[in-house]
PDB file of C-alpha atoms in Angstrom:
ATOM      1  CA  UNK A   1      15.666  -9.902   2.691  1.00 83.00           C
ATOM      2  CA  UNK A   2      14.837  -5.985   2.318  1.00 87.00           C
ATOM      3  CA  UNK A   3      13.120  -4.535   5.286  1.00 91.00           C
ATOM      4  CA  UNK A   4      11.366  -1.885   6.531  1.00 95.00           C
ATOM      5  CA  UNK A   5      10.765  -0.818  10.167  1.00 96.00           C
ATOM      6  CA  UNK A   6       8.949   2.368  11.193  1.00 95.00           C
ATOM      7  CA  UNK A   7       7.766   4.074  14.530  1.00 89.00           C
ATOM      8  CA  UNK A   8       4.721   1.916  16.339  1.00 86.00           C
ATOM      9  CA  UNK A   9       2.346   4.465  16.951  1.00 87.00           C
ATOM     10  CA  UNK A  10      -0.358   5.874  17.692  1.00 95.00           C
ATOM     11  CA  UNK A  11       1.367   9.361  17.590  1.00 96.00           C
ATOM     12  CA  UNK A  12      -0.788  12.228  19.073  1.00 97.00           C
ATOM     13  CA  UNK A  13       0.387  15.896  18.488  1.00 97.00           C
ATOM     14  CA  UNK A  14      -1.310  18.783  19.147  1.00 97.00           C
ATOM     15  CA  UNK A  15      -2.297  21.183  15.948  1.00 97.00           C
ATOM     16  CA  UNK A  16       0.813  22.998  15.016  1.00 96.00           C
ATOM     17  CA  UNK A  17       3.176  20.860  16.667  1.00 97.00           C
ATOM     18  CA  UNK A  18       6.372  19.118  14.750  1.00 97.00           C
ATOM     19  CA  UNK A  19       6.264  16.250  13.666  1.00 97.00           C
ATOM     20  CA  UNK A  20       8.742  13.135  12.846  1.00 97.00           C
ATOM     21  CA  UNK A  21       8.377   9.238  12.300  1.00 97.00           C
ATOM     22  CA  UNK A  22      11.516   7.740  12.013  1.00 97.00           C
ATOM     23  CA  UNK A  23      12.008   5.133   9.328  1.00 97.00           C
ATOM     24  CA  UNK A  24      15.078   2.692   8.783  1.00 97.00           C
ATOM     25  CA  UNK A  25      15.369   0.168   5.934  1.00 96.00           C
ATOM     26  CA  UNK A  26      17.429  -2.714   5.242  1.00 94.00           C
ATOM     27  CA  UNK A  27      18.268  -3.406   1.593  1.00 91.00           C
ATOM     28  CA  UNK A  28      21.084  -5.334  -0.253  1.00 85.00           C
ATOM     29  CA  UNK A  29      20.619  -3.279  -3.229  1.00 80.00           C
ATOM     30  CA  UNK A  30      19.700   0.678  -4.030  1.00 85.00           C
ATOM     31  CA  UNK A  31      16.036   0.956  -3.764  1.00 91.00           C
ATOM     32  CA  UNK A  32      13.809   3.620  -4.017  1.00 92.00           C
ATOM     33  CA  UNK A  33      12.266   4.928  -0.995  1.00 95.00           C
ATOM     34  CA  UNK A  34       8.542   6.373  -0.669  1.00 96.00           C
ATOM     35  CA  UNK A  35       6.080   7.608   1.967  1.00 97.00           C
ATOM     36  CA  UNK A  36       2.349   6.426   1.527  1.00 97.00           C
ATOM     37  CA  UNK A  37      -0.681   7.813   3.329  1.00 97.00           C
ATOM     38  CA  UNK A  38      -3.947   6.665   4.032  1.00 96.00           C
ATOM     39  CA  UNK A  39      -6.745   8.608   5.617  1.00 95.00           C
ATOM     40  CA  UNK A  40      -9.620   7.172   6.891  1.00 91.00           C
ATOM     41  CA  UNK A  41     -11.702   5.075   4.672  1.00 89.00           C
ATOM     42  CA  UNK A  42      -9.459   5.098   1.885  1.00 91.00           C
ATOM     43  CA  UNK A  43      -6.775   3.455  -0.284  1.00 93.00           C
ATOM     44  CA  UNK A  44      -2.997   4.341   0.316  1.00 95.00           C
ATOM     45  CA  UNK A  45      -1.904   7.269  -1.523  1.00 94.00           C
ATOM     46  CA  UNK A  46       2.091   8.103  -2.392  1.00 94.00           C
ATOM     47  CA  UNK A  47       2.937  11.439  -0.025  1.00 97.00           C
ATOM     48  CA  UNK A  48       6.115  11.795  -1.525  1.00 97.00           C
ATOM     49  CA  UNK A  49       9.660   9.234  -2.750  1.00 95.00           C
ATOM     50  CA  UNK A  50      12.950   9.310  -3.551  1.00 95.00           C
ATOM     51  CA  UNK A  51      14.818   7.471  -5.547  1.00 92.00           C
ATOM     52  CA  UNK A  52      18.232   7.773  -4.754  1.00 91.00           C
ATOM     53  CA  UNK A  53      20.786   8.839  -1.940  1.00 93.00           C
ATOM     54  CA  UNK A  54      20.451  12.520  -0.746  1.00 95.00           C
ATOM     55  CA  UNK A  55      17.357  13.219  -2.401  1.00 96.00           C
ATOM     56  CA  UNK A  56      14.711  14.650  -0.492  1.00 97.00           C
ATOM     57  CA  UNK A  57      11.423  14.274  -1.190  1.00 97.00           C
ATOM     58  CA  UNK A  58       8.665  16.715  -0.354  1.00 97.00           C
ATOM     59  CA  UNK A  59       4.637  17.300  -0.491  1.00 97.00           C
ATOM     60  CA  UNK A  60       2.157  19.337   1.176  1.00 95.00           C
ATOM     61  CA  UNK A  61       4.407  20.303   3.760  1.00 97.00           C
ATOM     62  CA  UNK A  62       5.936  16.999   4.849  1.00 98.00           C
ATOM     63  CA  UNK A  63       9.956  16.080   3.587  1.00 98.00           C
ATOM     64  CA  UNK A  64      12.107  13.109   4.219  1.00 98.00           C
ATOM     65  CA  UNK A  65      15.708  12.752   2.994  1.00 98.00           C
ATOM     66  CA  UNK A  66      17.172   9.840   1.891  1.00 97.00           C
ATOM     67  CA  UNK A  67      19.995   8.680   4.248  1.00 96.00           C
ATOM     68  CA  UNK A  68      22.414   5.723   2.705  1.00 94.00           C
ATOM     69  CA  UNK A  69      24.859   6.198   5.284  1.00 94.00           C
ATOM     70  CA  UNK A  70      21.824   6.106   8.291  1.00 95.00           C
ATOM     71  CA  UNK A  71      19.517   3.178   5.839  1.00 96.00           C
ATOM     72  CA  UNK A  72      17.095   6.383   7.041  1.00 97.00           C
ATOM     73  CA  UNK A  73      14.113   8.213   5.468  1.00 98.00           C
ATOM     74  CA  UNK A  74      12.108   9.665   8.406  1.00 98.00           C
ATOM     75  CA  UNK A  75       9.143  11.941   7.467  1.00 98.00           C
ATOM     76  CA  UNK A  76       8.749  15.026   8.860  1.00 98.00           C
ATOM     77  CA  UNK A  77       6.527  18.428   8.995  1.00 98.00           C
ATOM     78  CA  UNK A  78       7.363  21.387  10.619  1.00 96.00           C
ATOM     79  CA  UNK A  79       3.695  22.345  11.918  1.00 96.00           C
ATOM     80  CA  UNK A  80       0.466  19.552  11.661  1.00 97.00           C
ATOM     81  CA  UNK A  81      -2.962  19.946  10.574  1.00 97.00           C
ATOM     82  CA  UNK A  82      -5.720  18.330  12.169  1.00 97.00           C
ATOM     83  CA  UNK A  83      -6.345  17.225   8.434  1.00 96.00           C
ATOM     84  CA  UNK A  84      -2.798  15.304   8.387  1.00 97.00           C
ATOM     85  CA  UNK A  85      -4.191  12.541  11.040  1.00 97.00           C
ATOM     86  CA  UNK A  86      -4.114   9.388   8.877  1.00 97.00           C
ATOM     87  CA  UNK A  87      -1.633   6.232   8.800  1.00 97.00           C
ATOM     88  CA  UNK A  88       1.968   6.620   7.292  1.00 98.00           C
ATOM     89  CA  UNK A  89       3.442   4.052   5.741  1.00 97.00           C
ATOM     90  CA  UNK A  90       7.303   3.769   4.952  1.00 97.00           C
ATOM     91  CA  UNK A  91       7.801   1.711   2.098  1.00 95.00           C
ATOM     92  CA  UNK A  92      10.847   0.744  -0.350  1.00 93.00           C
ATOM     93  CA  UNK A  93      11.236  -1.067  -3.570  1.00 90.00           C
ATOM     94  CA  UNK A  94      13.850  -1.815  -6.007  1.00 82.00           C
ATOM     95  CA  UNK A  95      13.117  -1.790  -9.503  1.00 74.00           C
ATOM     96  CA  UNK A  96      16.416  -3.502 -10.563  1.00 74.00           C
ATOM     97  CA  UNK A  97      14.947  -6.272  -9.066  1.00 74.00           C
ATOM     98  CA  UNK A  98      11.041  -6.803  -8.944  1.00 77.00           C
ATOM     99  CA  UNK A  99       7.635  -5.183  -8.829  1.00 78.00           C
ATOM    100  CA  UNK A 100       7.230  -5.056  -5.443  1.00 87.00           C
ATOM    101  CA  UNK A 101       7.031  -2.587  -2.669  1.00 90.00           C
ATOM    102  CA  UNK A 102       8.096  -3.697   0.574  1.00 91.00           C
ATOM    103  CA  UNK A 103       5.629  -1.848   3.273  1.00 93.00           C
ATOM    104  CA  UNK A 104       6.448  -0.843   6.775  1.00 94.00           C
ATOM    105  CA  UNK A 105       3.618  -1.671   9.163  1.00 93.00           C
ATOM    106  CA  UNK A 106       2.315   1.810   9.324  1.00 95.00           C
ATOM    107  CA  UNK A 107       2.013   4.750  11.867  1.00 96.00           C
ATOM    108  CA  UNK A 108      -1.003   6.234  12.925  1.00 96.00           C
ATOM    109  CA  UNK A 109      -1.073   9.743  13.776  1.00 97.00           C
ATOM    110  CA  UNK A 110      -3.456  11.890  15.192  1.00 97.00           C
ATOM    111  CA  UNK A 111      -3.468  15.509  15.620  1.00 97.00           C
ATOM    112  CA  UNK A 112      -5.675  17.423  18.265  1.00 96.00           C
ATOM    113  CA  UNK A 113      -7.243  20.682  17.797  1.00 94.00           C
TER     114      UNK A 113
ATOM    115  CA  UNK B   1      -7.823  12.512 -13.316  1.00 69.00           C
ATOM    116  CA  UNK B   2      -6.885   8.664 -14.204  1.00 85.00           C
ATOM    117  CA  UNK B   3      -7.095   6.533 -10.641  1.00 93.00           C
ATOM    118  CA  UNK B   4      -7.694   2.675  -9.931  1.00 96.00           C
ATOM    119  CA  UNK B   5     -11.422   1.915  -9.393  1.00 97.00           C
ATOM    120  CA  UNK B   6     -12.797  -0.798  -7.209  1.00 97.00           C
ATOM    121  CA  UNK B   7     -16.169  -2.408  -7.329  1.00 97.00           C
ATOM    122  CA  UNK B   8     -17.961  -3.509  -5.104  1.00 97.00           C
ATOM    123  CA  UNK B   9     -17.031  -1.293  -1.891  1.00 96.00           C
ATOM    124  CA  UNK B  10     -18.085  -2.548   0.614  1.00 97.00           C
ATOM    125  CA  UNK B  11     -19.300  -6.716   0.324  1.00 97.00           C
ATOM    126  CA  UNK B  12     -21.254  -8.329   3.320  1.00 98.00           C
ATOM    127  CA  UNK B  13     -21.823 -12.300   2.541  1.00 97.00           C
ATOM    128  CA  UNK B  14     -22.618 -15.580   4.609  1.00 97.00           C
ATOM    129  CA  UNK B  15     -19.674 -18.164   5.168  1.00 97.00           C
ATOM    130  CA  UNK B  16     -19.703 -20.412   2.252  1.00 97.00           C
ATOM    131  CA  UNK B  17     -20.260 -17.740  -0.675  1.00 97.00           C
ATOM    132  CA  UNK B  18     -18.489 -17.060  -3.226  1.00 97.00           C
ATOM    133  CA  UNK B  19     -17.115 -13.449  -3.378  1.00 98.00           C
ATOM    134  CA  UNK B  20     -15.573 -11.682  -6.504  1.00 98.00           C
ATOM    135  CA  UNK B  21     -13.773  -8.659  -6.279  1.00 98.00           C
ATOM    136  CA  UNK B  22     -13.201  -6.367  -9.122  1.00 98.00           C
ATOM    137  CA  UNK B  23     -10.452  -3.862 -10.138  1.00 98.00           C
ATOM    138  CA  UNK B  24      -9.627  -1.427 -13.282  1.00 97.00           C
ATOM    139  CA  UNK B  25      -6.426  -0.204 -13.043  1.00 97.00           C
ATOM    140  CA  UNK B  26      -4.886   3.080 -14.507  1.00 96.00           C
ATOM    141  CA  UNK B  27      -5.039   3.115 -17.913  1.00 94.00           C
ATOM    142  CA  UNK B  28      -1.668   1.976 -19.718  1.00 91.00           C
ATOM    143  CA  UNK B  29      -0.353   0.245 -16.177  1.00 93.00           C
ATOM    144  CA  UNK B  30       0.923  -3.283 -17.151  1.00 91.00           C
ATOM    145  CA  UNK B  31       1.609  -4.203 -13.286  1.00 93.00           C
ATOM    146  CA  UNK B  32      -1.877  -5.021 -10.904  1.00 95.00           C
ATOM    147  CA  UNK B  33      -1.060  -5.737  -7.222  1.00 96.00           C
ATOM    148  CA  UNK B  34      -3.618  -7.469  -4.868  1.00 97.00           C
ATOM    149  CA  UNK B  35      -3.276  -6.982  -0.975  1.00 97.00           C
ATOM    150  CA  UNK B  36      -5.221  -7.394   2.056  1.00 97.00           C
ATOM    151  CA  UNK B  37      -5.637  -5.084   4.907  1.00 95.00           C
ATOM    152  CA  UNK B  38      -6.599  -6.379   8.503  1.00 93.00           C
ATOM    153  CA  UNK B  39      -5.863  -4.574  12.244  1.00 88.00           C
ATOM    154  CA  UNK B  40      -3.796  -7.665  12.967  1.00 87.00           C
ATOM    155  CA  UNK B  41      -1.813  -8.619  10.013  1.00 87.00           C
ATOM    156  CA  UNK B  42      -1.645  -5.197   8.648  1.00 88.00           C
ATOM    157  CA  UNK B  43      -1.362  -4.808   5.186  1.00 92.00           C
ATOM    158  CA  UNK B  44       0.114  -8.267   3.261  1.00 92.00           C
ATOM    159  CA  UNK B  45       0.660  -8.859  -0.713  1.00 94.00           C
ATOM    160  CA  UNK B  46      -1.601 -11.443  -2.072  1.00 96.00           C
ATOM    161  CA  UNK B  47      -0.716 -11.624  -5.467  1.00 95.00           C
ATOM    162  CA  UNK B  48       0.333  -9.421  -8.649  1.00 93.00           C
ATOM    163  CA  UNK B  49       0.398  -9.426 -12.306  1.00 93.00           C
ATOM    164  CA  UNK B  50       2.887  -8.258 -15.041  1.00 91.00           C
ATOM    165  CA  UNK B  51       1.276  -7.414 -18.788  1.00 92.00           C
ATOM    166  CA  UNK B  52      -1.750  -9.980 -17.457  1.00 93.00           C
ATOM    167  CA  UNK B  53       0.578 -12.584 -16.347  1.00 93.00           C
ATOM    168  CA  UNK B  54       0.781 -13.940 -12.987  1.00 91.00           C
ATOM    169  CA  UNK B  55       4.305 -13.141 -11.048  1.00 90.00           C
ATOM    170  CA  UNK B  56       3.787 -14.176  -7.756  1.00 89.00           C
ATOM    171  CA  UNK B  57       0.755 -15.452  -5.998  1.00 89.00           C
ATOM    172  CA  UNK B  58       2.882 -16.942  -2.653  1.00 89.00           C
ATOM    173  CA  UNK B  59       0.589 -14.406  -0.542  1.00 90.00           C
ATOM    174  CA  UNK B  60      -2.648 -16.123  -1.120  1.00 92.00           C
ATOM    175  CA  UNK B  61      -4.526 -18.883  -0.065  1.00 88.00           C
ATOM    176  CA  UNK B  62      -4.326 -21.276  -2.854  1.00 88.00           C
ATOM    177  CA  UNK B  63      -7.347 -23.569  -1.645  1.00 93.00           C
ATOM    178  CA  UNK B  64     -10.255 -20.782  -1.442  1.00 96.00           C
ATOM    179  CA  UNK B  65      -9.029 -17.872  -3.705  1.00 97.00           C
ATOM    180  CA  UNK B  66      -8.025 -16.894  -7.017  1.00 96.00           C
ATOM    181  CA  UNK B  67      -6.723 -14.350  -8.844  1.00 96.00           C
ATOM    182  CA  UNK B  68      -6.789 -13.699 -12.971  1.00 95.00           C
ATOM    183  CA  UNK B  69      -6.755 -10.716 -15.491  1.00 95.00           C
ATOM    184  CA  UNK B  70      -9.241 -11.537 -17.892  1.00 93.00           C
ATOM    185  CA  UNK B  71      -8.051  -8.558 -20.359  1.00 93.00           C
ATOM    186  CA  UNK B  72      -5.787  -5.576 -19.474  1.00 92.00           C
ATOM    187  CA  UNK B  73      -8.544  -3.433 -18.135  1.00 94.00           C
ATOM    188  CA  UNK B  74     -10.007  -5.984 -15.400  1.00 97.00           C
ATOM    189  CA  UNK B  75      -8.401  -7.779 -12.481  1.00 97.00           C
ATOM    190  CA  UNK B  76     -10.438 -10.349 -10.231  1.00 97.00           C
ATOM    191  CA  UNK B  77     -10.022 -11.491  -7.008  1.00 97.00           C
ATOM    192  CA  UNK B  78     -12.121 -14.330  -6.047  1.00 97.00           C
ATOM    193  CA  UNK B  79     -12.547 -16.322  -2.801  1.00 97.00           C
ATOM    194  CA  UNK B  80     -15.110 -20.014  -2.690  1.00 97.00           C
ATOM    195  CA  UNK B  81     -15.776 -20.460  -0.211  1.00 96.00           C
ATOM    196  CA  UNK B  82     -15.171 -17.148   1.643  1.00 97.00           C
ATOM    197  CA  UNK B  83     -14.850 -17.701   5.684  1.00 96.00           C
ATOM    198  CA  UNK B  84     -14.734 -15.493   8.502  1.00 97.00           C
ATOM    199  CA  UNK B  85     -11.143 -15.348   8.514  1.00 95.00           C
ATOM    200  CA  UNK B  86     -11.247 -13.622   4.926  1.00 96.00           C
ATOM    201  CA  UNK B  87     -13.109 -10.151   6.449  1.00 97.00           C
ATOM    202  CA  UNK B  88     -10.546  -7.459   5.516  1.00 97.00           C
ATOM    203  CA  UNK B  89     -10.118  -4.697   3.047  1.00 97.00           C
ATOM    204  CA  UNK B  90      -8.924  -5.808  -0.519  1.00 98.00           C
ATOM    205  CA  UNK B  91      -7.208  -3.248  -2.077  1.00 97.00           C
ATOM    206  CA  UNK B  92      -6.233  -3.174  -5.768  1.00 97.00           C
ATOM    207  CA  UNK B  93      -2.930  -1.076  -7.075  1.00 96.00           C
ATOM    208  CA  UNK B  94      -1.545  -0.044 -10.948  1.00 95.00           C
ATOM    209  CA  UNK B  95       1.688   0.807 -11.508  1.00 91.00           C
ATOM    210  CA  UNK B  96       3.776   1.164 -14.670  1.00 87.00           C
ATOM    211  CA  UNK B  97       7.492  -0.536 -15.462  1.00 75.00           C
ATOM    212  CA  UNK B  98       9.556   2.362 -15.342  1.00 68.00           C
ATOM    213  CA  UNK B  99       8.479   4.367 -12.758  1.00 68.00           C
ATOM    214  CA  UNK B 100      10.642   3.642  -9.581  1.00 65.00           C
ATOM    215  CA  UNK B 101       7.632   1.036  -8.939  1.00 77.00           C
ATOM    216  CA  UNK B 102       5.130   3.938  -7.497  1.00 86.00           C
ATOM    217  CA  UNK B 103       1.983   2.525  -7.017  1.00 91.00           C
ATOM    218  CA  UNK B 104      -1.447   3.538  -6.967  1.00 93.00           C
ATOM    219  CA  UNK B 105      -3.864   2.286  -5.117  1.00 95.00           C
ATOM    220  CA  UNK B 106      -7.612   1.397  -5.791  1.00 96.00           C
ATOM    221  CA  UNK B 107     -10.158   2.582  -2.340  1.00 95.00           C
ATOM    222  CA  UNK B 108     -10.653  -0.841  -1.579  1.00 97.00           C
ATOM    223  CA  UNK B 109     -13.471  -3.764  -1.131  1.00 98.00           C
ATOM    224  CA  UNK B 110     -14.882  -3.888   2.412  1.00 97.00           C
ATOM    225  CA  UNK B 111     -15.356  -7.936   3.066  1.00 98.00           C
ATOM    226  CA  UNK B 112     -17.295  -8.873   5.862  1.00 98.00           C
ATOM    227  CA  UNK B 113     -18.233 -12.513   5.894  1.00 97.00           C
ATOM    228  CA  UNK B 114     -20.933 -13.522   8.458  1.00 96.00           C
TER     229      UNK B 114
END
């Protein structure tokens, strides 16, 4: 069945640093692909998607291309905010088929001052 | 600013309660996911509904919890007896057919069960 596996974490970056968690998915069909966040104490919150091959998506900073040829969508940010610790969550889901979302097990990143 | 709301927020009961969990989702969503967030499992789909209807409730524990949609506006999650085993966060999420499938997710029900 589809499939997602992400980067175990915890990451820890300093403030301003890079960052990447890779992502790789496993599908039999063409499935949307979408980065969720959640910060501390809250619900998961969609970061940014894409729904088909190429795109990129982008928001506040972070991007992630969609890569059919790699089954890739790693997220990335070119310089991290202490506010950006949280958990990351790659996720994909193909409408064509059913509801759901299939969830990777989540990254937890924190970012020092 | 239309978002999922969750009530109550945070739940602490004795083993052998019953617990209901409420959830409004976005108005105009016709699809109402349940999951469950724990350290160990992570986060795992209970159950979810299309237009009301029940789609797939394979995640849940059929002996001690339910889930229905009274009316369009209101989704319930409820668990007699609750256990130990059931402290986690419940989180509720709306989405609408159409729409890639992007969900949006309630803040979540804090169960502890004593």
């Amino acid at each position: 069945g589809d499939s997602v596996t992400q980067m175990e974490g915890p990451v820890t970056l300093s403030e301003e640093a890079f960052l990447t968690i890779n992502c790789t998915y496993t599908a039999t069909g063409y499935p949307s692909l979408f980065w969720y966040v959640q910060y501390p104490g809250e619900g998961l919150q969609l970061l940014l998607k894409a729904t088909k091959a190429d795109d990129k998506g982008s928001n506040k900073g972070f991007e992630a291309t969609y890569r059919k040829e790699t089954t890739s969508f790693h997220l990335e940010k070119g310089s991290v905010q202490v506010s950006d610790s949280a958990v990351y969550f790659c996720a994909l889901s193909d409408p064509n088929r059913d509801d759901k979302i299939i969830f990777g097990k989540g990254t937890r990143l924190h970012i020092l001052p | 600013d239309a978002r999922v709301t969750q009530t109550p927020r945070h739940k602490v009961t004795e083993m052998g309660q019953e617990v209901t969990m409420r959830c409004q989702p976005i108005l105009g969503h016709n699809t109402v996911f349940w999951y469950r967030q724990t350290m160990m499992q992570g986060l795992e789909l209970l159950a979810y509904f299309r237009n009301r209807a029940p789609l797939d409730d394979s995640g849940m524990p059929k002996d001690r919890f339910s889930a229905e949609m009274p009316d369009a506006t209101l989704a319930t999650l409820k668990i007699q007896p609750s256990e130990p085993r059931d402290s986690a966060v419940y989180f509720c999420a709306s989405a609408s057919t159409g729409t890639y499938n992007e969900q949006f997710f309630g803040p979540g029900t804090r169960l502890t069960v004593l």
